[in-house]
mmCIF file of C-alpha atoms in Angstrom:
data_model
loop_
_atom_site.group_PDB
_atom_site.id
_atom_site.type_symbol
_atom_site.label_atom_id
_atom_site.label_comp_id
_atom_site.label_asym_id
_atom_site.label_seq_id
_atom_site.Cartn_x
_atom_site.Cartn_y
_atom_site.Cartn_z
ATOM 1 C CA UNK A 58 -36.540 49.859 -18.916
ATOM 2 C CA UNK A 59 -40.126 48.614 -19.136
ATOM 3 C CA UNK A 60 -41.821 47.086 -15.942
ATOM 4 C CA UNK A 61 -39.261 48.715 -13.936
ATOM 5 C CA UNK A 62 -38.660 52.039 -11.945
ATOM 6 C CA UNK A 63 -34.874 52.531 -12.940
ATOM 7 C CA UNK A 64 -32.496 51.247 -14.863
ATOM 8 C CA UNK A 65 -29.809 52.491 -12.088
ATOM 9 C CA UNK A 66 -27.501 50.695 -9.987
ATOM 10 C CA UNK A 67 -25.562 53.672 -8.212
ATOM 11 C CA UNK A 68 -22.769 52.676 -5.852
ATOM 12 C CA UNK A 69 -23.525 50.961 -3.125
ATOM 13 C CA UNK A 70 -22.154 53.679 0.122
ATOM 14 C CA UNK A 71 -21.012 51.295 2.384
ATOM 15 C CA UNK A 72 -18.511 49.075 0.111
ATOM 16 C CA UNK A 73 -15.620 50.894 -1.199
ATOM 17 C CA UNK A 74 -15.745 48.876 -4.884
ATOM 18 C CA UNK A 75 -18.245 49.283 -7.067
ATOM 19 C CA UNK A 76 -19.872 46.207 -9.312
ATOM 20 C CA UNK A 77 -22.141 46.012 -12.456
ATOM 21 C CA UNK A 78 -24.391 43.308 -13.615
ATOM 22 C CA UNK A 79 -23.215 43.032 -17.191
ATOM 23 C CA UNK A 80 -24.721 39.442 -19.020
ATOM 24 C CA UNK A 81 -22.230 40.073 -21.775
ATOM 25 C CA UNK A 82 -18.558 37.704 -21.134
ATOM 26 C CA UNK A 83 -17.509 39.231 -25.058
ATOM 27 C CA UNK A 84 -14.641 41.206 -25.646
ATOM 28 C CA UNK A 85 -16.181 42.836 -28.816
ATOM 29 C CA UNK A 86 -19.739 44.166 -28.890
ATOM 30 C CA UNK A 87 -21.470 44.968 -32.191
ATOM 31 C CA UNK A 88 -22.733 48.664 -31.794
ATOM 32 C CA UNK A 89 -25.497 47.264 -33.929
ATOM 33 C CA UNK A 90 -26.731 44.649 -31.339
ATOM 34 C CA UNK A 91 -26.581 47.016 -28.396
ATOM 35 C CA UNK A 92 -30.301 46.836 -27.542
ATOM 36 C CA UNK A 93 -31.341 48.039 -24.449
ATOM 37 C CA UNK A 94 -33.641 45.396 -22.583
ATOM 38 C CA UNK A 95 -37.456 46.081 -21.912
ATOM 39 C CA UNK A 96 -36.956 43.963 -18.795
ATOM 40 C CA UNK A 97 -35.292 42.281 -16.315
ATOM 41 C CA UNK A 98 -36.135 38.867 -14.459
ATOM 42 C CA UNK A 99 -36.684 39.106 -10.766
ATOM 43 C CA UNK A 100 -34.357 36.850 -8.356
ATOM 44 C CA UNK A 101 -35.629 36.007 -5.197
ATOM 45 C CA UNK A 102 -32.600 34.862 -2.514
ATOM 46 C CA UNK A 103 -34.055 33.223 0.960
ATOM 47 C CA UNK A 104 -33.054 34.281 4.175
ATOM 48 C CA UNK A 105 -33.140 32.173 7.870
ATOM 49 C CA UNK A 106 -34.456 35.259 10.079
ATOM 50 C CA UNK A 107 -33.702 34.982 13.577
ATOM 51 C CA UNK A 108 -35.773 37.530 14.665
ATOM 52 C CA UNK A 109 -38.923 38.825 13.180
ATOM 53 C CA UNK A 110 -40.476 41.856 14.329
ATOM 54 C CA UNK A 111 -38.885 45.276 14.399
ATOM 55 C CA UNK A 112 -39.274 47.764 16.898
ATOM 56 C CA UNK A 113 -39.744 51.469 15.951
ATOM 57 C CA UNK A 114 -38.973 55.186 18.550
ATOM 58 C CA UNK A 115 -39.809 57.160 16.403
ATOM 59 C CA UNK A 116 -42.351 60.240 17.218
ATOM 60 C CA UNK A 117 -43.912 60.627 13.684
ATOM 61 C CA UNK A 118 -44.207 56.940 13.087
ATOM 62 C CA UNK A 119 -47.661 55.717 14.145
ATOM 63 C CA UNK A 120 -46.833 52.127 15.627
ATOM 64 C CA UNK A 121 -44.588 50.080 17.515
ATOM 65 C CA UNK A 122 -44.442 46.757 16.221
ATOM 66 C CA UNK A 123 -43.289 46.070 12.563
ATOM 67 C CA UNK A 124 -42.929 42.905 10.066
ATOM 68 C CA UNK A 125 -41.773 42.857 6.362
ATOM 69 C CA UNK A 126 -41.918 39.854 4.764
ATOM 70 C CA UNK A 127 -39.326 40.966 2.115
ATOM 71 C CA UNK A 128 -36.596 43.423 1.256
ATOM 72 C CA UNK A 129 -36.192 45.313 -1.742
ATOM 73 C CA UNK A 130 -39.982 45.195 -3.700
ATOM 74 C CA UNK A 131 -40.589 44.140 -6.855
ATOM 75 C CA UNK A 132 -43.593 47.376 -7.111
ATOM 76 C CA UNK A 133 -40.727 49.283 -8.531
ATOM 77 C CA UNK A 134 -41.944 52.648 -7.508
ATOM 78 C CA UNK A 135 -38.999 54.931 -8.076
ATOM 79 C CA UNK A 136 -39.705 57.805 -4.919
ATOM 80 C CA UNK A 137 -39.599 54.616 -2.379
ATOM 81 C CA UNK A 138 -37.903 55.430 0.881
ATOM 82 C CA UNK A 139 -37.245 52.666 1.299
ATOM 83 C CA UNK A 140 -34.914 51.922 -1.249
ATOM 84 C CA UNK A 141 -31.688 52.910 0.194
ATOM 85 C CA UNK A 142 -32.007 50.286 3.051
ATOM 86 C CA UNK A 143 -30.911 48.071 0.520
ATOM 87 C CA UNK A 144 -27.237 48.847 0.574
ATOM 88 C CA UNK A 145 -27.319 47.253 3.961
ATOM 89 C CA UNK A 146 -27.626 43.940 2.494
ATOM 90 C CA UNK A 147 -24.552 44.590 -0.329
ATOM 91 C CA UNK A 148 -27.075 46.004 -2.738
ATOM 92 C CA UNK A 149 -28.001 48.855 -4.959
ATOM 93 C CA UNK A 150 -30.777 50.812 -3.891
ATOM 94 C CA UNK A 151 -31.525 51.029 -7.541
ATOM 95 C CA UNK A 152 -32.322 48.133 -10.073
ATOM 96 C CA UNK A 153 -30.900 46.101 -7.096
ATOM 97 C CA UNK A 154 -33.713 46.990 -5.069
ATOM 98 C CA UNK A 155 -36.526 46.130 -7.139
ATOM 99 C CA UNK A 156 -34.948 42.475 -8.969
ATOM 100 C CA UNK A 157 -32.629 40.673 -6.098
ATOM 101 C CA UNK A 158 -35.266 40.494 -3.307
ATOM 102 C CA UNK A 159 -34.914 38.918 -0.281
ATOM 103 C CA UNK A 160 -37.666 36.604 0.984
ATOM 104 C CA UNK A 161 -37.637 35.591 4.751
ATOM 105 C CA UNK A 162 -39.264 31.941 4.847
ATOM 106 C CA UNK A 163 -39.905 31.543 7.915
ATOM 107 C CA UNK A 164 -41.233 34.472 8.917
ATOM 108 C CA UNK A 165 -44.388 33.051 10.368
ATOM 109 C CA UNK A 166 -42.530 30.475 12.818
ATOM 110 C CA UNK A 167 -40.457 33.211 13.561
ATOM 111 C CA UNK A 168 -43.681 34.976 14.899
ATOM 112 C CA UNK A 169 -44.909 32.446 16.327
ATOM 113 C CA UNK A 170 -42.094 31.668 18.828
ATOM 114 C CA UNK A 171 -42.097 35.789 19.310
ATOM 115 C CA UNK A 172 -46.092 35.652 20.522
ATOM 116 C CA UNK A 173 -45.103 32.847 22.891
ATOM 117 C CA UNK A 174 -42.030 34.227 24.664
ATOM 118 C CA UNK A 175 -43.847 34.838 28.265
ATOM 119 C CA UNK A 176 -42.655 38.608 27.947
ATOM 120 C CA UNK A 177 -44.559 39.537 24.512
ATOM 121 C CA UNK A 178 -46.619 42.782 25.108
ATOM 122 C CA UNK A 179 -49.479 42.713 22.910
ATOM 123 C CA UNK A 180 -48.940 46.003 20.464
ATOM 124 C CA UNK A 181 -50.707 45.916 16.983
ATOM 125 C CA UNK A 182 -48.020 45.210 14.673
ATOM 126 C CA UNK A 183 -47.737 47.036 11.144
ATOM 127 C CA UNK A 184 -47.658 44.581 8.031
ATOM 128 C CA UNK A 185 -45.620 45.754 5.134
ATOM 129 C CA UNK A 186 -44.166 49.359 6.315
ATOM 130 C CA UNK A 187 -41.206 48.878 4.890
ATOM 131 C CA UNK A 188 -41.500 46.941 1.712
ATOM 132 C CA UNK A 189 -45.153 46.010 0.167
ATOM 133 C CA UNK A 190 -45.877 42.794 1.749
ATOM 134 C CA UNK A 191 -48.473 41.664 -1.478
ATOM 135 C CA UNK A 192 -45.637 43.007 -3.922
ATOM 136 C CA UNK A 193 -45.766 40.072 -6.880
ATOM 137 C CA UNK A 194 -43.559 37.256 -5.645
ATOM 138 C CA UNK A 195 -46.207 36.953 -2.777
ATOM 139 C CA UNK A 196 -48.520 35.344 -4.725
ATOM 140 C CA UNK A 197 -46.028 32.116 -5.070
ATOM 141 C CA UNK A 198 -44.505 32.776 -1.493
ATOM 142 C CA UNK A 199 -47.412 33.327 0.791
ATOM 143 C CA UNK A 200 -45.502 34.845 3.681
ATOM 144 C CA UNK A 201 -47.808 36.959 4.328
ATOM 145 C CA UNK A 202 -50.514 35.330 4.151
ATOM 146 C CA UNK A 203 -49.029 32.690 6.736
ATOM 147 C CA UNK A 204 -48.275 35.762 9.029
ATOM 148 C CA UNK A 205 -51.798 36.711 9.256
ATOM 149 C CA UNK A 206 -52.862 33.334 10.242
ATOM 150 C CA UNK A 207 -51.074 33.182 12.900
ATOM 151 C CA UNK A 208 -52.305 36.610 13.590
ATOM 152 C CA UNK A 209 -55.693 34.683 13.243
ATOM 153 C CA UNK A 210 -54.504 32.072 15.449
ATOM 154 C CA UNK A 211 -53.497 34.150 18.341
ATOM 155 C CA UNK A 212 -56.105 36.925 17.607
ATOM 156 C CA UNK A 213 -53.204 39.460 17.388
ATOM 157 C CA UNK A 214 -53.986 42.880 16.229
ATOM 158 C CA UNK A 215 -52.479 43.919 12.870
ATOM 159 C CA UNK A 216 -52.905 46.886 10.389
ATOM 160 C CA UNK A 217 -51.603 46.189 6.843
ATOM 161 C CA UNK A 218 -50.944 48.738 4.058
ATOM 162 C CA UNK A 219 -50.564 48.353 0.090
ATOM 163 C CA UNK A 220 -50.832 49.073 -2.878
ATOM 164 C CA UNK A 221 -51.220 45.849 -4.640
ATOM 165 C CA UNK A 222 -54.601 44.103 -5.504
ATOM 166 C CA UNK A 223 -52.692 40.493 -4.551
ATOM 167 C CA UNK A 224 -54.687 41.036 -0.742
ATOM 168 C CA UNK A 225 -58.560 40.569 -1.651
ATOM 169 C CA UNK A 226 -56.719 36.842 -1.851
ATOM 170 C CA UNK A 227 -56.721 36.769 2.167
ATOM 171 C CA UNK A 228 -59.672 38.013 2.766
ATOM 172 C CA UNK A 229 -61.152 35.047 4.110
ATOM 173 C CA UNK A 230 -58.050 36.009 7.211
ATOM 174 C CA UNK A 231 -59.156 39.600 7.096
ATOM 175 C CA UNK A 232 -62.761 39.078 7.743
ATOM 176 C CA UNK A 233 -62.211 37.052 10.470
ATOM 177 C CA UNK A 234 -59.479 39.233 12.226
ATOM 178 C CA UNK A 235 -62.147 42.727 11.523
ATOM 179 C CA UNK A 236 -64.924 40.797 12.889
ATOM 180 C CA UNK A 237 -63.157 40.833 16.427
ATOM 181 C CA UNK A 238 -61.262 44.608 15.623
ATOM 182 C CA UNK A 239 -58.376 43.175 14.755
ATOM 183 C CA UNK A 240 -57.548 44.379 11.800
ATOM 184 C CA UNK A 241 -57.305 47.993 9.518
ATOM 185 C CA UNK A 242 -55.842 48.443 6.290
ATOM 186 C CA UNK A 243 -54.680 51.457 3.774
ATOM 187 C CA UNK A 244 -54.527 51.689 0.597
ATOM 188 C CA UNK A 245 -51.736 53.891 -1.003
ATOM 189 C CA UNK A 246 -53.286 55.447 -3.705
ATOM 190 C CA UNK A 247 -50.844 58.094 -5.920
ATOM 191 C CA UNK A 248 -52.340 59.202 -8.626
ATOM 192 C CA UNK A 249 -55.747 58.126 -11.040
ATOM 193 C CA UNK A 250 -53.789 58.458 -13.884
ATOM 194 C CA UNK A 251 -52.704 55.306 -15.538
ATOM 195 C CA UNK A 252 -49.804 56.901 -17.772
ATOM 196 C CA UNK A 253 -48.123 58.264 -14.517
ATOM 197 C CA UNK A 254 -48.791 55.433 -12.473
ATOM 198 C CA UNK A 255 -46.696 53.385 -14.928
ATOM 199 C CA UNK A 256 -44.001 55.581 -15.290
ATOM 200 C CA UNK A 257 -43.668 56.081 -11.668
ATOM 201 C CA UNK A 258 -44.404 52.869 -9.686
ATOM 202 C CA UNK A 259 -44.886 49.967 -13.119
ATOM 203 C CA UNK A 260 -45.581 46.988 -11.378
ATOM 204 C CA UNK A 261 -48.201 48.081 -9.156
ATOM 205 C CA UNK A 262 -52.201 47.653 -9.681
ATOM 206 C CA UNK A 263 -54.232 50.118 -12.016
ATOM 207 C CA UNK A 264 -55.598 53.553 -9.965
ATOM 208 C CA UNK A 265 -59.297 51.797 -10.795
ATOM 209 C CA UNK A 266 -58.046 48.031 -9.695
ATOM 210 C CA UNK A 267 -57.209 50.097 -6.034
ATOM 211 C CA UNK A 268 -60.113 51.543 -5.700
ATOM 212 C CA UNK A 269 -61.887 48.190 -6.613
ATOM 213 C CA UNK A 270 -59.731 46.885 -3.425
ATOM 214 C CA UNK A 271 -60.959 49.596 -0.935
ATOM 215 C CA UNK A 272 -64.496 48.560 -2.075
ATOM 216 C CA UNK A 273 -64.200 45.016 -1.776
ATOM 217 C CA UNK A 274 -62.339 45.521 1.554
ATOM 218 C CA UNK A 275 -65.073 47.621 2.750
ATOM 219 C CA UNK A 276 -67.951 45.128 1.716
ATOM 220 C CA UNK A 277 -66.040 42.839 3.965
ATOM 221 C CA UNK A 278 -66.345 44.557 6.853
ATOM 222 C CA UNK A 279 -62.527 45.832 6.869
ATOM 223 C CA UNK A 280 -61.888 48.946 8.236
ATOM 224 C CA UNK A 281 -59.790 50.855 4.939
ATOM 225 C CA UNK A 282 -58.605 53.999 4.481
ATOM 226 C CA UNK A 283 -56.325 55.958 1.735
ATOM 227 C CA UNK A 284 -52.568 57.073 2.248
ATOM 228 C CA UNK A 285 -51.908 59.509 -0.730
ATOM 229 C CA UNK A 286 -47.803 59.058 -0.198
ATOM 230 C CA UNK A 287 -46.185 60.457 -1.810
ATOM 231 C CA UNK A 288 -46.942 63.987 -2.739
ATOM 232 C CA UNK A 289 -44.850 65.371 -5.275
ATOM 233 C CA UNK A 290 -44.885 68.883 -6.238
ATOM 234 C CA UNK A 291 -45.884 69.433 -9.847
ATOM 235 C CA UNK A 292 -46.441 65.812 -10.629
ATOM 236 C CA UNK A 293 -49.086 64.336 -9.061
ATOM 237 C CA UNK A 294 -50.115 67.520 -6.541
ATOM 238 C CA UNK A 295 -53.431 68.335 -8.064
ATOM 239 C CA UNK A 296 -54.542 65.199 -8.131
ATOM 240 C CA UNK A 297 -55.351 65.450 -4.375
ATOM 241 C CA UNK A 298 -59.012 66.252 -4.177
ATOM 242 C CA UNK A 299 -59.576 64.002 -7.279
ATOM 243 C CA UNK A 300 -57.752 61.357 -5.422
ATOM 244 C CA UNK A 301 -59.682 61.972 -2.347
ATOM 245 C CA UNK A 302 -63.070 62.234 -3.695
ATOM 246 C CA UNK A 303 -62.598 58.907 -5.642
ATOM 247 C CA UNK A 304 -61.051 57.349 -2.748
ATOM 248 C CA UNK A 305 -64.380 58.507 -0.351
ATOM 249 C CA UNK A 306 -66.636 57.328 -3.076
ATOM 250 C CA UNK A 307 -64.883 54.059 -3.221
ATOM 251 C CA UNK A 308 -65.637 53.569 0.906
ATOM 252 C CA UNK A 309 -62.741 54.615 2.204
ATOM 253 C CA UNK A 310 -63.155 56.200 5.647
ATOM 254 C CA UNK A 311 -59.755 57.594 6.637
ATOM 255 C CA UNK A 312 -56.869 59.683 4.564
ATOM 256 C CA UNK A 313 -53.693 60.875 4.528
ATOM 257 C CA UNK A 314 -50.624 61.932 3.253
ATOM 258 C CA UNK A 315 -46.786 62.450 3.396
ATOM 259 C CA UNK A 316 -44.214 64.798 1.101
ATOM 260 C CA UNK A 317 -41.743 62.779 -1.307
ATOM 261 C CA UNK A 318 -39.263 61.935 1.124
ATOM 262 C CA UNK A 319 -35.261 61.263 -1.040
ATOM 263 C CA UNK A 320 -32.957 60.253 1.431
ATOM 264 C CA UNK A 321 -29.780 59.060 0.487
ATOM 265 C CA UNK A 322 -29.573 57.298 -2.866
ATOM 266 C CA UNK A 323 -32.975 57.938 -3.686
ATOM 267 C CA UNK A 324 -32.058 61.668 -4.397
ATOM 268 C CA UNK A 325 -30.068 60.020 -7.474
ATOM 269 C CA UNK A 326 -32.212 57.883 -8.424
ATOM 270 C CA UNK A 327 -35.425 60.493 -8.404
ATOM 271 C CA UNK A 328 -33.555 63.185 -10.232
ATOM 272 C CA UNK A 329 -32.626 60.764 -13.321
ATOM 273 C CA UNK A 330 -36.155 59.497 -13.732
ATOM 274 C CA UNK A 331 -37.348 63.599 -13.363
ATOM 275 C CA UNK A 332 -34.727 64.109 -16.494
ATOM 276 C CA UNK A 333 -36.101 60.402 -18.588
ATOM 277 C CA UNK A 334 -39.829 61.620 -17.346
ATOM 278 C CA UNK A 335 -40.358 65.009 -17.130
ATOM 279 C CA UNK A 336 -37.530 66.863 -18.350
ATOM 280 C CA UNK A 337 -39.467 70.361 -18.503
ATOM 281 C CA UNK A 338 -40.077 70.438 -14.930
ATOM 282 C CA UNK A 339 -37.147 69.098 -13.186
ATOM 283 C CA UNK A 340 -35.751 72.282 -11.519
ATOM 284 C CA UNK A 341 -39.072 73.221 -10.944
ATOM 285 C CA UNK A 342 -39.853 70.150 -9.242
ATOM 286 C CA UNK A 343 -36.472 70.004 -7.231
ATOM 287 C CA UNK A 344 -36.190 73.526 -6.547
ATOM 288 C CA UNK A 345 -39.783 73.148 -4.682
ATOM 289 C CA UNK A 346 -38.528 70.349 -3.297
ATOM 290 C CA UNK A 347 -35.559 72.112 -1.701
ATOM 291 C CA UNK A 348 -37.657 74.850 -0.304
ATOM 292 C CA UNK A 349 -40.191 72.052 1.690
ATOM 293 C CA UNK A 350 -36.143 70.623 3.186
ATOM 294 C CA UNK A 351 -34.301 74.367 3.992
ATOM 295 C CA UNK A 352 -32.421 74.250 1.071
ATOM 296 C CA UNK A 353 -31.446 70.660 0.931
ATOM 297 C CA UNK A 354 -33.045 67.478 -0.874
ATOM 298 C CA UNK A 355 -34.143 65.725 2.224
ATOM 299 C CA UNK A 356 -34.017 66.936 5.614
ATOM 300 C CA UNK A 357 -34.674 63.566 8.851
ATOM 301 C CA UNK A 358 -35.879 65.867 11.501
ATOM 302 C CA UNK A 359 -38.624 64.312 13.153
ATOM 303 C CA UNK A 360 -41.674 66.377 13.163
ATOM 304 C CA UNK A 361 -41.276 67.891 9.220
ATOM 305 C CA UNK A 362 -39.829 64.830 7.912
ATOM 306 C CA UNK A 363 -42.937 63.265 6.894
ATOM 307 C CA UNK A 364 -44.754 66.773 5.290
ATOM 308 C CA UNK A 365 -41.597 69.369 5.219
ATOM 309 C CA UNK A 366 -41.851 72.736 6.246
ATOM 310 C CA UNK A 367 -42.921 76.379 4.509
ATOM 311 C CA UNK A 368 -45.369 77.939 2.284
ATOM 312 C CA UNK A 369 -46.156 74.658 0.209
ATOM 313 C CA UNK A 370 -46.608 72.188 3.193
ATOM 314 C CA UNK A 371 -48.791 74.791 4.456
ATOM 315 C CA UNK A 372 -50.630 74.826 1.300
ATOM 316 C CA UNK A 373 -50.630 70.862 0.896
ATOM 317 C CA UNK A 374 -52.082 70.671 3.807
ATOM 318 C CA UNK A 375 -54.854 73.309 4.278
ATOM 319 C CA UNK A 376 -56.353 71.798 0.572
ATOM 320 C CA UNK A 377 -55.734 67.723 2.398
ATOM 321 C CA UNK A 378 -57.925 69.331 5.505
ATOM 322 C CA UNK A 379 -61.157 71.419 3.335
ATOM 323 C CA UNK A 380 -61.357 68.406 1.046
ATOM 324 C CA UNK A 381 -61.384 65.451 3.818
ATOM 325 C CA UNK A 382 -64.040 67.523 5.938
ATOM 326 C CA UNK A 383 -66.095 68.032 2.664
ATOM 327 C CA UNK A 384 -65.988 64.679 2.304
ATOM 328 C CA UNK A 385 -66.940 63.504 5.700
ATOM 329 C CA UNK A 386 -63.396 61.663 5.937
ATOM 330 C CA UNK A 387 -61.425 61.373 9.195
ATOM 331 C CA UNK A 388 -64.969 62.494 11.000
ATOM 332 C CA UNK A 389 -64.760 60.251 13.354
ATOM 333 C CA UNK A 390 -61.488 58.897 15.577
ATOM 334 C CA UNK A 391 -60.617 55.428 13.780
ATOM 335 C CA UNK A 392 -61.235 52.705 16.618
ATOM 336 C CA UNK A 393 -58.077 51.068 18.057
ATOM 337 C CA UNK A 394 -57.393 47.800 17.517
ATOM 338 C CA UNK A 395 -58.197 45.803 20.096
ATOM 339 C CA UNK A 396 -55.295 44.218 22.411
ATOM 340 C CA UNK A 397 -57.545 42.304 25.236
ATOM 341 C CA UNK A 398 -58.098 39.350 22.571
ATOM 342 C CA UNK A 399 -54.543 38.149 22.441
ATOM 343 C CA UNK A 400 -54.548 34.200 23.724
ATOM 344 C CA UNK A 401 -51.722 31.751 23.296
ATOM 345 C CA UNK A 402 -53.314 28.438 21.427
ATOM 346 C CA UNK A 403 -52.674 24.974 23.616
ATOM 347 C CA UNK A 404 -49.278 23.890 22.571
ATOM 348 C CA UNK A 405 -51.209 20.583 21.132
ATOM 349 C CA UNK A 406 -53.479 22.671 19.230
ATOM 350 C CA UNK A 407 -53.648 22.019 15.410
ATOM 351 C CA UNK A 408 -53.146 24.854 13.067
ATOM 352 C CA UNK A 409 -57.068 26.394 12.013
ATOM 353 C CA UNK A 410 -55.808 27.464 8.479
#
């Protein structure tokens, strides 16, 4: 299906009947008008959130504080982790994922009664972890960009990351939150081919348009660096120093990099878009896959999780580590965002923005 990552809805794993989306009420179906369709329209439900900000334990996750604007994302990439979270909300991780989205309104008052509570501890909180916040619908929504001004408004630290071109629109917020150390964002950036880019995440901007981004975010003063997540043996692996070298030249400052992760539906969902994509190196691809995981398609132990474990992590990341110090990358400790700023506007104050 054009424009999209899958054209999958697998079961659901926590509801014991299964449903299709079928647009058809006929009884008879002419084999002759059975046209499979290029594309499918996007529906956007709204949700009343009474909390806002999630709180994250774990070890190999580099922040606290967390906010996603959406679930499910409209990006389409088919290796998301995050696709299986879905099913929580009576959804497939598949097709469901990236057409029924979820779009929590009022997200920004949300946060705003949060940063007044008299118990908030001021923690940099991570934009868009979960699901991109400046997937498409953002552009008509603008939760995000109502987040960050009252991120602006209480001069709260936040670190955003994307891959969408949709967030040189807010730089005007950005500038103003970097000029005080507010502020970092990455840029995850795949691949620099266009041909696998749309086969593997469709609706997300070009490789060029990205590293147009990290230069107009740099020009700005905003602290941007590269994520290249994920890595996927034999499909976009030796693309790394090219993808580094591109991303340096661009102005990025910082890099890094995590293993194709396929935790519980995804594992479907990857293996029949290796079969539609690129049927001559499926095993090869999954066997590798199986070796990084000790013989499994996805292993959660903290610590390997994020980069698995053997002769090919090793590899991935010894070639990650000569290219970044050739390139003067990571040569310096990225400066913490600053916490002491924090300030709770007068409760007559009018909005800034």
């Amino acid at each position: 299906m054009k424009t999209r990552g899958t054209s999958l809805n697998p079961h659901n794993r926590f509801q014991p009947i299964a449903t299709d989306r079928d647009h058809d009420d006929g009884w008879y179906r002419d084999p002759e008008d059975e046209v499979c369709p290029d594309s499918m329209a996007t529906d956007v439900m709204d949700e009343t959130v009474r909390s806002i900000i999630s709180r994250n334990s774990s070890p190999d996750i580099p922040f606290e504080q967390s906010i996603n604007p959406y679930r499910g994302c409209e990006h389409a990439c088919i290796y998301c982790f995050a696709r299986p979270s879905h099913a929580y909300w009576d959804m497939s991780p598949g097709l469901d994922f990236e057409t029924r989205l979820i779009a929590k309104h009022n997200a920004a008052a949300r946060l705003r009664e949060t940063l007044d509570k008299p118990g908030y501890r001021v923690s940099p909180i991570a934009l868009g972890m979960n699901t991109d916040a400046y997937q498409p619908i953002e552009r008509e929504r603008e939760i995000t960009r109502d987040l960050l001004k009252v991120m602006c408004e209480y001069r709260h630290p936040v670190s955003l990351i994307t891959k969408g071109a949709l967030i040189l629109r807010d730089l005007d917020l950005l500038s103003d939150l970097a000029r005080d150390q507010l502020c970092s964002v990455t840029i995850s950036l795949t691949t620099l081919s266009n041909d696998l880019k749309r086969r593997m995440e469709p609706r997300t901007a070009a490789p060029a348009t990205r590293l147009k981004v990290i230069e107009r975010l740099r020009e700005a003063g905003i602290p941007v660096g590269i994520i290249i997540g994920p890595v996927i043996p034999f499909i976009n692996d030796h693309e790394i120093e090219a993808i580094l070298e591109a991303a340096a030249n661009a102005g990025a400052e910082q890099a890094g990099w995590i293993m194709l992760r396929l935790p519980y539906e995804l594992d479907e969902l990857f293996q029949d878009w290796l079969q539609r994509h690129f049927p001559d190196r499926a095993g090869h691809v999954m066997n590798r896959i199986r070796d990084l995981r000790g013989g499994k398609s996805y292993d959660s132990t903290f610590g390997s999780r994020m980069t698995g474990q053997g002769p090919y992590s090793d590899l991935i990341r010894q070639r990650f580590r000569n290219k970044v110090r050739k390139l003067g990358l990571n040569g310096r400790e990225q400066g913490s965002l600053r916490i002491d700023l924090f300030r709770r506007p007068a409760g007559d104050q009018m909005a800034l923005w």
